[in-house]
């Protein structure tokens, strides 16, 4: 089996095209012996992952919103889904917004400036193109040591202010509202601040407090 996996990995290495190191997916779960990745790692297209016997990994793709649970074998990460040899893969499309998962700082600041002015000047304004999350408890990627402030822009709600200390961060770069027992309101629009940076986003009206795939509630602010 080991030699067969070596042959497959060699074939993948030859066949894998050269991609830029832009993340394609995030590792939502790792069970058993998995070489090359850990929980909450980002993986780029072309990455090869080897799974040991009875091992499994869950990958969520940022662009396609595909969530894959892969058992054993060898995985070649693609741009929108994986290629799997000698293993089993189960795929499901989950609610997610690629704008929330991949929002750049410049886009975020432009979005915040425009939308915040609109919502303040017109209480009836409904933003239609803001990044949207599908769980009431965001998973926020931000730098440890900063302070995250979230305020609602379309209604009254207590402002949330969280000093992002390293001991409450996952892998030193993710703050999980679910783990902290905090939540937002379905249908609400929000302004998130990190120092001088501003980001606006929506919580989908159908969002619930039930466990939600990471890709559906991920906000990459850093």
PDB file of N, CA and C in Angstrom, residues 103-117 130-131 191-200 221:
ATOM      1  N   UNK A 103     -12.654  38.677   1.061  1.00  0.00           N
ATOM      2  CA  UNK A 103     -12.715  40.123   0.975  1.00  0.00           C
ATOM      3  C   UNK A 103     -11.343  40.741   1.216  1.00  0.00           C
ATOM      4  N   UNK A 104     -10.890  41.563   0.279  1.00  0.00           N
ATOM      5  CA  UNK A 104      -9.606  42.232   0.460  1.00  0.00           C
ATOM      6  C   UNK A 104      -9.807  43.502   1.273  1.00  0.00           C
ATOM      7  N   UNK A 105      -8.708  44.009   1.849  1.00  0.00           N
ATOM      8  CA  UNK A 105      -8.816  45.202   2.685  1.00  0.00           C
ATOM      9  C   UNK A 105      -9.340  46.397   1.900  1.00  0.00           C
ATOM     10  N   UNK A 106      -8.836  46.603   0.680  1.00  0.00           N
ATOM     11  CA  UNK A 106      -9.266  47.753  -0.120  1.00  0.00           C
ATOM     12  C   UNK A 106     -10.744  47.658  -0.439  1.00  0.00           C
ATOM     13  N   UNK A 107     -11.192  46.457  -0.872  1.00  0.00           N
ATOM     14  CA  UNK A 107     -12.603  46.264  -1.163  1.00  0.00           C
ATOM     15  C   UNK A 107     -13.442  46.457   0.084  1.00  0.00           C
ATOM     16  N   UNK A 108     -12.939  45.951   1.208  1.00  0.00           N
ATOM     17  CA  UNK A 108     -13.676  46.053   2.455  1.00  0.00           C
ATOM     18  C   UNK A 108     -13.850  47.503   2.859  1.00  0.00           C
ATOM     19  N   UNK A 109     -12.788  48.290   2.792  1.00  0.00           N
ATOM     20  CA  UNK A 109     -12.871  49.682   3.195  1.00  0.00           C
ATOM     21  C   UNK A 109     -13.771  50.493   2.279  1.00  0.00           C
ATOM     22  N   UNK A 110     -13.694  50.222   0.956  1.00  0.00           N
ATOM     23  CA  UNK A 110     -14.587  50.917   0.029  1.00  0.00           C
ATOM     24  C   UNK A 110     -16.032  50.553   0.318  1.00  0.00           C
ATOM     25  N   UNK A 111     -16.280  49.269   0.546  1.00  0.00           N
ATOM     26  CA  UNK A 111     -17.626  48.807   0.839  1.00  0.00           C
ATOM     27  C   UNK A 111     -18.147  49.444   2.112  1.00  0.00           C
ATOM     28  N   UNK A 112     -17.304  49.493   3.129  1.00  0.00           N
ATOM     29  CA  UNK A 112     -17.721  50.043   4.415  1.00  0.00           C
ATOM     30  C   UNK A 112     -18.053  51.516   4.292  1.00  0.00           C
ATOM     31  N   UNK A 113     -17.178  52.275   3.617  1.00  0.00           N
ATOM     32  CA  UNK A 113     -17.400  53.714   3.500  1.00  0.00           C
ATOM     33  C   UNK A 113     -18.709  54.023   2.790  1.00  0.00           C
ATOM     34  N   UNK A 114     -18.942  53.348   1.664  1.00  0.00           N
ATOM     35  CA  UNK A 114     -20.152  53.598   0.875  1.00  0.00           C
ATOM     36  C   UNK A 114     -21.406  53.157   1.610  1.00  0.00           C
ATOM     37  N   UNK A 115     -21.393  51.947   2.121  1.00  0.00           N
ATOM     38  CA  UNK A 115     -22.589  51.387   2.731  1.00  0.00           C
ATOM     39  C   UNK A 115     -22.919  52.067   4.042  1.00  0.00           C
ATOM     40  N   UNK A 116     -21.911  52.374   4.843  1.00  0.00           N
ATOM     41  CA  UNK A 116     -22.165  52.991   6.136  1.00  0.00           C
ATOM     42  C   UNK A 116     -22.822  54.350   5.960  1.00  0.00           C
ATOM     43  N   UNK A 117     -22.332  55.138   4.983  1.00  0.00           N
ATOM     44  CA  UNK A 117     -22.956  56.449   4.717  1.00  0.00           C
ATOM     45  C   UNK A 117     -24.399  56.271   4.284  1.00  0.00           C
ATOM     46  N   UNK A 130     -23.504  43.241  -0.012  1.00  0.00           N
ATOM     47  CA  UNK A 130     -22.499  43.087   1.017  1.00  0.00           C
ATOM     48  C   UNK A 130     -22.162  41.614   1.224  1.00  0.00           C
ATOM     49  N   UNK A 131     -20.950  41.321   1.660  1.00  0.00           N
ATOM     50  CA  UNK A 131     -20.609  39.943   2.004  1.00  0.00           C
ATOM     51  C   UNK A 131     -21.598  39.416   3.052  1.00  0.00           C
ATOM     52  N   UNK A 191     -20.983  46.517  11.008  1.00  0.00           N
ATOM     53  CA  UNK A 191     -19.703  47.131  10.692  1.00  0.00           C
ATOM     54  C   UNK A 191     -18.671  46.551  11.658  1.00  0.00           C
ATOM     55  N   UNK A 192     -17.652  45.906  11.112  1.00  0.00           N
ATOM     56  CA  UNK A 192     -16.564  45.364  11.916  1.00  0.00           C
ATOM     57  C   UNK A 192     -15.354  46.274  11.787  1.00  0.00           C
ATOM     58  N   UNK A 193     -14.711  46.579  12.919  1.00  0.00           N
ATOM     59  CA  UNK A 193     -13.550  47.468  12.920  1.00  0.00           C
ATOM     60  C   UNK A 193     -12.353  46.761  13.532  1.00  0.00           C
ATOM     61  N   UNK A 194     -11.205  46.934  12.884  1.00  0.00           N
ATOM     62  CA  UNK A 194      -9.920  46.478  13.405  1.00  0.00           C
ATOM     63  C   UNK A 194      -8.964  47.647  13.266  1.00  0.00           C
ATOM     64  N   UNK A 195      -8.779  48.403  14.347  1.00  0.00           N
ATOM     65  CA  UNK A 195      -7.980  49.617  14.252  1.00  0.00           C
ATOM     66  C   UNK A 195      -8.628  50.586  13.275  1.00  0.00           C
ATOM     67  N   UNK A 196      -7.858  50.996  12.260  1.00  0.00           N
ATOM     68  CA  UNK A 196      -8.381  51.940  11.269  1.00  0.00           C
ATOM     69  C   UNK A 196      -9.128  51.245  10.140  1.00  0.00           C
ATOM     70  N   UNK A 197      -9.140  49.930  10.131  1.00  0.00           N
ATOM     71  CA  UNK A 197      -9.789  49.178   9.052  1.00  0.00           C
ATOM     72  C   UNK A 197     -11.265  48.978   9.346  1.00  0.00           C
ATOM     73  N   UNK A 198     -12.072  49.038   8.292  1.00  0.00           N
ATOM     74  CA  UNK A 198     -13.514  48.885   8.435  1.00  0.00           C
ATOM     75  C   UNK A 198     -14.019  47.849   7.438  1.00  0.00           C
ATOM     76  N   UNK A 199     -14.936  47.005   7.887  1.00  0.00           N
ATOM     77  CA  UNK A 199     -15.522  45.981   7.033  1.00  0.00           C
ATOM     78  C   UNK A 199     -17.016  45.910   7.312  1.00  0.00           C
ATOM     79  N   UNK A 200     -17.816  45.816   6.263  1.00  0.00           N
ATOM     80  CA  UNK A 200     -19.257  45.661   6.454  1.00  0.00           C
ATOM     81  C   UNK A 200     -19.694  44.295   5.947  1.00  0.00           C
ATOM     82  N   UNK A 221     -10.704  38.998   7.804  1.00  0.00           N
ATOM     83  CA  UNK A 221     -10.461  40.429   7.933  1.00  0.00           C
ATOM     84  C   UNK A 221      -8.984  40.780   7.882  1.00  0.00           C
TER      85      UNK A 221
END
